[in-house]
Amino acid sequence: MAQLTTYRGKRDFSRTPEPEGRVDGGEGNRFVVHKHGATSLHYDLRLEMDGVLKSWAVPKGPSLNPDDKRLAIQTEDHPLDYIDFEGVIPEGEYGGGPMIVWDAGTWAPMGDIEESFRSGDFKFRLAGEKLKGGWMLKRLKPKPGEDKVNWLFFKEHDPAASTTENILESRPESVKSGLTIEQLQPAPQKPRKPVKLEPGKLKGAREMPMPDKIQPQLATATADPPPIPGDRTPWLHEIKFDGYRTIAFIEDRQARLITRSGLDWSDRYKRLTNTFAQVPCRQAIIDGEVVVVDSQGVTTFAALQDALAESRSHDLTFFAFDLLYLDGYDLQNVALRDRKDLLRDLLAPIVSSKSAIQYSDHVEGEGSDLLGLVTEKHLEGIVSKRADARYEQTRSTTWLKTKARRAEDFVIVGYTRSEAAGGLGALGLGEWVDGTLEYRGKVGTGFDAPTLDLLLSRLQPIELERAPLPRAPKELVYVEPVYSARIHYANRTNDGSLRHAVYKGLIEPERPTNRPERRRLISDADLASVSITNPTRRLFGDDGPTKLDLAVYYGLVGDFMLPHLFGRPVTLVRSPSGKADDIFYQRHPFSGMPKSVGVFDAVNSDSEARQYLSVEDPKGYLALAQFGVIEFHTWGCHHADLERPDRIVFDLDPGEGITWRNIVAGARRVRGALEGIGLNAFVKTSGGKGLHVVVPIKPHHDWKSIHKATGAMAQAIAAGDRDTFIANMSREKRKNRIFIDFHRNARGATAAAPYSLRARPGLPASTPLNWNQLESIDAPEDLNYSSLPQILNSSGDPWAEIDEYASDLQAVGP
DNA sequence: GTATGTG
DNA sequence: CACATACAACGCTGA
DNA sequence: TCAGCG
C-alpha cells in the first residue's frame, strides 16, 4: 500500500507561501494543501508519495459536503488508498471545504475541466481512470441511503508555469566538463548589497560623455565552436538567445531601449524599461537580447512576436550580456571579461531569479560541450566571445555563433561489441539520403543498462553478414537497417558524421502524437436504422462469425473507418451467401442497393460513362453490412478529384519462405527509403500476410505519373537489396523475397480500406498501426472482427491525422 | 442479396 | 416453377 | 496476342 507522507520542504519551494491549510490523513498519511498557485479554478496541492513529490491542481468549487471526511485516492502507480480529512481546504476567498462532487449515476465524457467548472456542469468518467492528465478521486462512502458516489478530480500540475526558474530547473547538469546550470545562468540569488563599481579603474576605460547611439556587435556564424586556444585568452561561451537584440541606454533613472535598427521600443518593452530605470547607476549602456522564455525554458522568436502583438510586456525578459558605458566611462576598449564582471556587479542588486532583467552568464572551455547541452534543451545555439576582445560596433570574428542542431532520428546500421558495457558498446548510424543509406558515425553514450539490453535483444536477431551500406567501419556488427534511434548531436563533420552524438532512445516517433478525441460519426439513430436479416448466418464455415458479427463490427469501428472512406470511390467485396467460394466484387450501382449509398458518374479506361459507388454517410455505410459486404476497397483519390490521387500504397507481399518478422523489417526499410525522399509512410496490415505502406500525398499529379513514380520507387528499393525485395510480378522470382506491389496506384485500382475486414475465415482486418505497435504484433490475423473494436476504443485511430502529413510528390516526367 | 434470364 | 447467372478491372508477365 | 495473375 502506498504511503502518502507529508511533504516537508526537502525542495525549495520558497516561491510558494507557507501552507495555509493542512489535511492530515489516517494511518500516518497526510498531505499539505497550498492555496498558493490557485487560479480562479484550482488549488495547488502537493503531496509526497513514496518519496516522490507530486503536484496537483485541485479544482475549487462549491462544497457540497462540508462534513466529508474521507477520500479515496488512486493514481497510475498507486493502488487505491485513502486520505482522511481532518481539516478541509482552508476557508477563504475560494469558499473552502472538500472539493468537487458529482453524481456517479450520470457518466459522461468529460469536456474541458475548466469549462465544466464555469458552467457548473461537472461531468467525469470512471474511478481511477486517467483523464486529461489528471485522476479521479473517489469519496469512499456514499451517504447512507444515497445511491451516489462523489468524485474529486485531481489534475496533474504543470510545473512549467514560470519563466527563469524553469530554465534552471529543467536543465540537467552537464556530465561533461562539470558544467552546471548555475554556470549557464546565475543561480537564483538574493538581491545583494551594491558593491562599489569603479569603471574608471578598468584597463581601456575612457572618460567621455555617453554615446547616444551604438551599433551592436554581431557574431560571425561558424559550423563548430572555436577550440580552446593555445594562448591565455580563452573563449567565453554564452547561450544564444532567439529574440530581439536590444541596447538599453540608462540615464538619470530613465531608460531607453533601442532595437538593432535604431528604433526606440521603450514603450513596447514597458516592463523592461521600468526595470532598467532601477539599475543603480547614473548612466549605462547595456547590450542584450529581449526574449520570451516559454514553459520549457526555451526562448523562441515566435513567442516573442506573440507577446509583442498582444502587448504582454510582462512576459519579456532581457538577458544582458555586455556593458558598454558606465557612469562617465566608455568601456568599449575594455576586455570583454572585465566588462561582464562589471555588468554582473552592476545588475546584482536588481537581478533575482524572476526579475525581468537577467545576467547572461558564460562558461569557458570547450564550447562544444555547451553546444551539446544547449542542443539537448532545444535552444538556439551558443555565442563564443574572446575574453580579451574589445567591443566592435560591427560584425566581428571575436564573436562567433554556432547554431545548435536539432535532435534527429538515425537508422541503426550496426553496433560494436564491448564486454565491459554489457555486450554493446556503440551504435553505428546511417541516414537515408535520396533513397540510399549513408553512414553517419557512431554513438557511444546515452545508454543505461536496461537500454543496452533492449538494444541488444532487438539487434541480435537481425544481424547481417555484410554491411548494408558503404563506408561502414569494419568493427561494426552489421544489422538490418530497420530500427531508428533518436540522436542529439552538436554538429556534423564535413563528411557528414555526427559529433557529440548522444543516444536518446529507440524511437518510432509516434507521429500522431496527440490523439484527437474520438469524433462521433455514427449516431444512435444511425445504428437503429440498420436491420439485419439472417443475423445468425455463419460466414465461411459452421463455427465462423455471423452476419450480425459483421454488422456489429462495422458499427463499432465506423467512427475510425469512415474518415478514410468518405468521398472515395469504393469497391465492395460481398458474400451474401456467406460461402467462401461465393464472393464477388461490386463497384457499380446494383439493384436493391440502399439508396443511402453514394453514386457518381465517371468514365472507365475505355472512356465509357459509368456510375461508381462511394460511401457518403454513416447510414449508407451501415446498411451495406446487410448486403453481405465484407470488404471495402477504395481508390487512392476522392471522387471530387478523381484524376489526382491523394494516397499511394505499396503492398508488401511475402513470397514463400518470408516470415512475418521479415515483412515487418521490410516495411521499415521501405519506410526509411520513402522518408528519405520526404514522404511520410503509414503502415497497416493488409489483412492477410502482408503489410501496406501508405503515403498521403498532395493531389497534384495524375494517375499515369503517380503509377510511374511509385514504380520507380519500388524498383529503386528493390534494387537496393535484391536479396530481400522484388518489384517484379513474376511468380517464381518471388521465393524468399518480398514483392513490392505498386500496381494499386493505377487509375481504377483499389486497395483494402483501413479497418476493412477481409473475406476469409476469422475475418481479419486491414489494421492501421503505429510503427512501434507493429513491433508488438506477432500474428496479423489476431487483428480481426472481434478483437479490433476494443483495441481501437482504447488506443484510437493511429492514422487519424494522416492527411496532415501529405507530401508533394515531385512530378515525374512522361 | 437481388434481379433477371432460361428451360 | 426451379434453377442459373451477374454482380471489377488494371497493368504486367510469360508463353 | 492472349490467358493468367494479384
mmCIF file of N, CA and C in Angstrom, chain A residues 701-780:
data_model
loop_
_atom_site.group_PDB
_atom_site.id
_atom_site.type_symbol
_atom_site.label_atom_id
_atom_site.label_comp_id
_atom_site.label_asym_id
_atom_site.label_seq_id
_atom_site.Cartn_x
_atom_site.Cartn_y
_atom_site.Cartn_z
ATOM 1 N N HIS A 701 -0.826 15.320 -59.064
ATOM 2 C CA HIS A 701 -0.409 14.630 -60.283
ATOM 3 C C HIS A 701 -1.449 13.609 -60.702
ATOM 4 N N ASP A 702 -1.405 13.257 -61.971
ATOM 5 C CA ASP A 702 -2.413 12.328 -62.463
ATOM 6 C C ASP A 702 -1.962 10.881 -62.236
ATOM 7 N N TRP A 703 -2.863 9.982 -62.534
ATOM 8 C CA TRP A 703 -2.623 8.570 -62.232
ATOM 9 C C TRP A 703 -1.415 8.022 -62.965
ATOM 10 N N LYS A 704 -1.297 8.425 -64.230
ATOM 11 C CA LYS A 704 -0.183 7.897 -65.019
ATOM 12 C C LYS A 704 1.154 8.200 -64.361
ATOM 13 N N SER A 705 1.340 9.480 -64.016
ATOM 14 C CA SER A 705 2.650 9.826 -63.461
ATOM 15 C C SER A 705 2.832 9.230 -62.070
ATOM 16 N N ILE A 706 1.745 9.123 -61.321
ATOM 17 C CA ILE A 706 1.872 8.534 -59.987
ATOM 18 C C ILE A 706 2.232 7.056 -60.085
ATOM 19 N N HIS A 707 1.580 6.396 -61.021
ATOM 20 C CA HIS A 707 1.884 4.977 -61.166
ATOM 21 C C HIS A 707 3.331 4.782 -61.581
ATOM 22 N N LYS A 708 3.758 5.622 -62.469
ATOM 23 C CA LYS A 708 5.131 5.537 -62.932
ATOM 24 C C LYS A 708 6.113 5.842 -61.791
ATOM 25 N N ALA A 709 5.789 6.889 -61.062
ATOM 26 C CA ALA A 709 6.690 7.295 -59.977
ATOM 27 C C ALA A 709 6.777 6.226 -58.902
ATOM 28 N N THR A 710 5.620 5.670 -58.526
ATOM 29 C CA THR A 710 5.664 4.648 -57.481
ATOM 30 C C THR A 710 6.391 3.414 -57.992
ATOM 31 N N GLY A 711 6.257 3.140 -59.282
ATOM 32 C CA GLY A 711 7.002 2.026 -59.855
ATOM 33 C C GLY A 711 8.499 2.259 -59.741
ATOM 34 N N ALA A 712 8.904 3.507 -60.043
ATOM 35 C CA ALA A 712 10.330 3.822 -59.938
ATOM 36 C C ALA A 712 10.811 3.669 -58.499
ATOM 37 N N MET A 713 9.986 4.111 -57.564
ATOM 38 C CA MET A 713 10.375 3.975 -56.154
ATOM 39 C C MET A 713 10.528 2.508 -55.778
ATOM 40 N N ALA A 714 9.538 1.728 -56.162
ATOM 41 C CA ALA A 714 9.592 0.308 -55.820
ATOM 42 C C ALA A 714 10.815 -0.346 -56.441
ATOM 43 N N GLN A 715 11.096 -0.011 -57.701
ATOM 44 C CA GLN A 715 12.271 -0.583 -58.349
ATOM 45 C C GLN A 715 13.544 -0.159 -57.632
ATOM 46 N N ALA A 716 13.588 1.114 -57.219
ATOM 47 C CA ALA A 716 14.793 1.602 -56.549
ATOM 48 C C ALA A 716 15.003 0.868 -55.226
ATOM 49 N N ILE A 717 13.929 0.687 -54.487
ATOM 50 C CA ILE A 717 14.059 -0.011 -53.208
ATOM 51 C C ILE A 717 14.508 -1.443 -53.440
ATOM 52 N N ALA A 718 13.893 -2.074 -54.429
ATOM 53 C CA ALA A 718 14.264 -3.456 -54.722
ATOM 54 C C ALA A 718 15.708 -3.540 -55.193
ATOM 55 N N ALA A 719 16.122 -2.554 -55.994
ATOM 56 C CA ALA A 719 17.495 -2.570 -56.485
ATOM 57 C C ALA A 719 18.484 -2.425 -55.342
ATOM 58 N N GLY A 720 18.052 -1.744 -54.262
ATOM 59 C CA GLY A 720 18.948 -1.553 -53.128
ATOM 60 C C GLY A 720 19.201 -2.831 -52.361
ATOM 61 N N ASP A 721 18.343 -3.807 -52.491
ATOM 62 C CA ASP A 721 18.553 -5.059 -51.768
ATOM 63 C C ASP A 721 17.810 -6.175 -52.497
ATOM 64 N N ARG A 722 18.487 -6.714 -53.490
ATOM 65 C CA ARG A 722 17.817 -7.698 -54.337
ATOM 66 C C ARG A 722 17.587 -9.022 -53.620
ATOM 67 N N ASP A 723 18.262 -9.203 -52.493
ATOM 68 C CA ASP A 723 18.035 -10.448 -51.755
ATOM 69 C C ASP A 723 16.722 -10.404 -50.985
ATOM 70 N N THR A 724 16.260 -9.202 -50.691
ATOM 71 C CA THR A 724 15.061 -9.074 -49.867
ATOM 72 C C THR A 724 13.824 -8.728 -50.687
ATOM 73 N N PHE A 725 14.002 -7.818 -51.621
ATOM 74 C CA PHE A 725 12.838 -7.277 -52.313
ATOM 75 C C PHE A 725 12.824 -7.648 -53.782
ATOM 76 N N ILE A 726 11.634 -7.611 -54.338
ATOM 77 C CA ILE A 726 11.495 -7.676 -55.777
ATOM 78 C C ILE A 726 10.274 -6.850 -56.151
ATOM 79 N N ALA A 727 10.402 -6.108 -57.202
ATOM 80 C CA ALA A 727 9.281 -5.272 -57.621
ATOM 81 C C ALA A 727 8.636 -5.837 -58.874
ATOM 82 N N ASN A 728 8.960 -7.060 -59.163
ATOM 83 C CA ASN A 728 8.511 -7.706 -60.385
ATOM 84 C C ASN A 728 7.423 -8.713 -60.055
ATOM 85 N N MET A 729 6.372 -8.687 -60.844
ATOM 86 C CA MET A 729 5.225 -9.520 -60.507
ATOM 87 C C MET A 729 5.462 -11.015 -60.749
ATOM 88 N N SER A 730 6.509 -11.327 -61.480
ATOM 89 C CA SER A 730 6.626 -12.710 -61.909
ATOM 90 C C SER A 730 6.703 -13.667 -60.721
ATOM 91 N N ARG A 731 6.095 -14.746 -60.912
ATOM 92 C CA ARG A 731 5.805 -15.675 -59.841
ATOM 93 C C ARG A 731 7.065 -16.266 -59.193
ATOM 94 N N GLU A 732 7.871 -16.929 -59.997
ATOM 95 C CA GLU A 732 8.881 -17.783 -59.363
ATOM 96 C C GLU A 732 10.012 -16.999 -58.714
ATOM 97 N N LYS A 733 10.212 -15.750 -59.197
ATOM 98 C CA LYS A 733 11.297 -14.969 -58.602
ATOM 99 C C LYS A 733 10.961 -14.504 -57.193
ATOM 100 N N ARG A 734 9.731 -14.750 -56.783
ATOM 101 C CA ARG A 734 9.277 -14.182 -55.517
ATOM 102 C C ARG A 734 9.698 -15.005 -54.319
ATOM 103 N N LYS A 735 10.181 -16.185 -54.569
ATOM 104 C CA LYS A 735 10.511 -17.070 -53.454
ATOM 105 C C LYS A 735 11.555 -16.422 -52.549
ATOM 106 N N ASN A 736 11.279 -16.453 -51.225
ATOM 107 C CA ASN A 736 12.172 -15.870 -50.224
ATOM 108 C C ASN A 736 12.380 -14.366 -50.396
ATOM 109 N N ARG A 737 11.460 -13.758 -51.088
ATOM 110 C CA ARG A 737 11.562 -12.313 -51.251
ATOM 111 C C ARG A 737 10.218 -11.669 -50.955
ATOM 112 N N ILE A 738 10.301 -10.346 -50.772
ATOM 113 C CA ILE A 738 9.086 -9.560 -50.568
ATOM 114 C C ILE A 738 8.776 -8.827 -51.862
ATOM 115 N N PHE A 739 7.582 -9.051 -52.352
ATOM 116 C CA PHE A 739 7.138 -8.382 -53.575
ATOM 117 C C PHE A 739 6.582 -7.011 -53.206
ATOM 118 N N ILE A 740 7.199 -5.960 -53.734
ATOM 119 C CA ILE A 740 6.669 -4.613 -53.526
ATOM 120 C C ILE A 740 5.700 -4.327 -54.661
ATOM 121 N N ASP A 741 4.418 -4.473 -54.365
ATOM 122 C CA ASP A 741 3.399 -4.297 -55.394
ATOM 123 C C ASP A 741 2.935 -2.850 -55.392
ATOM 124 N N PHE A 742 3.269 -2.148 -56.468
ATOM 125 C CA PHE A 742 2.867 -0.740 -56.573
ATOM 126 C C PHE A 742 1.692 -0.552 -57.519
ATOM 127 N N HIS A 743 1.139 -1.648 -57.999
ATOM 128 C CA HIS A 743 0.133 -1.518 -59.053
ATOM 129 C C HIS A 743 -1.217 -1.059 -58.548
ATOM 130 N N ARG A 744 -1.339 -0.924 -57.247
ATOM 131 C CA ARG A 744 -2.576 -0.353 -56.717
ATOM 132 C C ARG A 744 -2.615 1.153 -56.871
ATOM 133 N N ASN A 745 -1.564 1.706 -57.452
ATOM 134 C CA ASN A 745 -1.527 3.146 -57.667
ATOM 135 C C ASN A 745 -1.875 3.510 -59.101
ATOM 136 N N ALA A 746 -2.657 2.651 -59.724
ATOM 137 C CA ALA A 746 -3.123 2.962 -61.078
ATOM 138 C C ALA A 746 -4.594 3.359 -61.005
ATOM 139 N N ARG A 747 -5.027 4.108 -62.021
ATOM 140 C CA ARG A 747 -6.414 4.559 -62.026
ATOM 141 C C ARG A 747 -7.349 3.355 -62.005
ATOM 142 N N GLY A 748 -8.301 3.418 -61.104
ATOM 143 C CA GLY A 748 -9.285 2.364 -61.022
ATOM 144 C C GLY A 748 -8.847 1.190 -60.172
ATOM 145 N N ALA A 749 -7.556 1.112 -59.863
ATOM 146 C CA ALA A 749 -7.117 0.034 -58.975
ATOM 147 C C ALA A 749 -7.510 0.376 -57.545
ATOM 148 N N THR A 750 -7.677 -0.633 -56.753
ATOM 149 C CA THR A 750 -8.120 -0.394 -55.377
ATOM 150 C C THR A 750 -7.249 -1.159 -54.401
ATOM 151 N N ALA A 751 -7.303 -0.712 -53.163
ATOM 152 C CA ALA A 751 -6.654 -1.432 -52.071
ATOM 153 C C ALA A 751 -7.620 -1.480 -50.902
ATOM 154 N N ALA A 752 -7.486 -2.491 -50.095
ATOM 155 C CA ALA A 752 -8.373 -2.634 -48.943
ATOM 156 C C ALA A 752 -8.319 -1.363 -48.104
ATOM 157 N N ALA A 753 -9.475 -0.883 -47.700
ATOM 158 C CA ALA A 753 -9.546 0.334 -46.905
ATOM 159 C C ALA A 753 -9.073 0.056 -45.482
ATOM 160 N N PRO A 754 -8.575 1.076 -44.807
ATOM 161 C CA PRO A 754 -8.234 0.907 -43.394
ATOM 162 C C PRO A 754 -9.444 0.386 -42.617
ATOM 163 N N TYR A 755 -9.210 -0.601 -41.806
ATOM 164 C CA TYR A 755 -10.216 -1.245 -40.948
ATOM 165 C C TYR A 755 -11.163 -2.148 -41.711
ATOM 166 N N SER A 756 -10.981 -2.284 -43.004
ATOM 167 C CA SER A 756 -11.818 -3.232 -43.724
ATOM 168 C C SER A 756 -11.508 -4.654 -43.253
ATOM 169 N N LEU A 757 -12.549 -5.442 -43.081
ATOM 170 C CA LEU A 757 -12.337 -6.860 -42.843
ATOM 171 C C LEU A 757 -11.955 -7.509 -44.158
ATOM 172 N N ARG A 758 -11.425 -8.714 -44.079
ATOM 173 C CA ARG A 758 -11.114 -9.458 -45.286
ATOM 174 C C ARG A 758 -11.965 -10.720 -45.330
ATOM 175 N N ALA A 759 -12.386 -11.073 -46.532
ATOM 176 C CA ALA A 759 -13.317 -12.186 -46.679
ATOM 177 C C ALA A 759 -12.578 -13.516 -46.603
ATOM 178 N N ARG A 760 -12.222 -13.885 -45.425
ATOM 179 C CA ARG A 760 -11.584 -15.181 -45.212
ATOM 180 C C ARG A 760 -11.880 -15.604 -43.784
ATOM 181 N N PRO A 761 -11.666 -16.856 -43.477
ATOM 182 C CA PRO A 761 -12.059 -17.350 -42.153
ATOM 183 C C PRO A 761 -11.463 -16.497 -41.031
ATOM 184 N N GLY A 762 -12.274 -16.207 -40.026
ATOM 185 C CA GLY A 762 -11.800 -15.413 -38.899
ATOM 186 C C GLY A 762 -11.942 -13.920 -39.122
ATOM 187 N N LEU A 763 -12.309 -13.512 -40.337
ATOM 188 C CA LEU A 763 -12.485 -12.099 -40.674
ATOM 189 C C LEU A 763 -11.375 -11.214 -40.128
ATOM 190 N N PRO A 764 -10.152 -11.384 -40.605
ATOM 191 C CA PRO A 764 -9.089 -10.473 -40.178
ATOM 192 C C PRO A 764 -9.332 -9.082 -40.759
ATOM 193 N N ALA A 765 -8.762 -8.080 -40.101
ATOM 194 C CA ALA A 765 -8.962 -6.698 -40.537
ATOM 195 C C ALA A 765 -7.663 -6.123 -41.077
ATOM 196 N N SER A 766 -7.800 -5.251 -42.056
ATOM 197 C CA SER A 766 -6.648 -4.467 -42.510
ATOM 198 C C SER A 766 -6.487 -3.326 -41.513
ATOM 199 N N THR A 767 -5.469 -3.451 -40.646
ATOM 200 C CA THR A 767 -5.424 -2.630 -39.445
ATOM 201 C C THR A 767 -4.310 -1.589 -39.480
ATOM 202 N N PRO A 768 -4.661 -0.312 -39.478
ATOM 203 C CA PRO A 768 -3.634 0.722 -39.340
ATOM 204 C C PRO A 768 -2.921 0.592 -38.002
ATOM 205 N N LEU A 769 -1.623 0.789 -38.035
ATOM 206 C CA LEU A 769 -0.812 0.645 -36.825
ATOM 207 C C LEU A 769 0.167 1.799 -36.738
ATOM 208 N N ASN A 770 0.573 2.091 -35.503
ATOM 209 C CA ASN A 770 1.763 2.913 -35.343
ATOM 210 C C ASN A 770 2.963 2.042 -35.676
ATOM 211 N N TRP A 771 4.034 2.677 -36.091
ATOM 212 C CA TRP A 771 5.199 1.879 -36.463
ATOM 213 C C TRP A 771 5.738 1.102 -35.271
ATOM 214 N N ASN A 772 5.593 1.648 -34.092
ATOM 215 C CA ASN A 772 6.122 0.891 -32.950
ATOM 216 C C ASN A 772 5.142 -0.179 -32.479
ATOM 217 N N GLN A 773 3.867 0.034 -32.736
ATOM 218 C CA GLN A 773 2.914 -1.041 -32.451
ATOM 219 C C GLN A 773 3.247 -2.267 -33.298
ATOM 220 N N LEU A 774 3.697 -1.980 -34.499
ATOM 221 C CA LEU A 774 3.985 -3.038 -35.454
ATOM 222 C C LEU A 774 4.909 -4.080 -34.838
ATOM 223 N N GLU A 775 5.835 -3.580 -34.043
ATOM 224 C CA GLU A 775 6.822 -4.466 -33.432
ATOM 225 C C GLU A 775 6.180 -5.471 -32.484
ATOM 226 N N SER A 776 5.056 -5.096 -31.898
ATOM 227 C CA SER A 776 4.466 -5.969 -30.885
ATOM 228 C C SER A 776 3.407 -6.899 -31.466
ATOM 229 N N ILE A 777 3.205 -6.823 -32.763
ATOM 230 C CA ILE A 777 2.225 -7.725 -33.388
ATOM 231 C C ILE A 777 2.943 -9.011 -33.804
ATOM 232 N N ASP A 778 2.450 -10.109 -33.320
ATOM 233 C CA ASP A 778 3.071 -11.386 -33.695
ATOM 234 C C ASP A 778 2.362 -12.047 -34.857
ATOM 235 N N ALA A 779 1.043 -11.913 -34.878
ATOM 236 C CA ALA A 779 0.264 -12.557 -35.927
ATOM 237 C C ALA A 779 -0.816 -11.583 -36.370
ATOM 238 N N PRO A 780 -0.732 -11.119 -37.595
ATOM 239 C CA PRO A 780 -1.670 -10.093 -38.043
ATOM 240 C C PRO A 780 -3.117 -10.568 -38.028
#
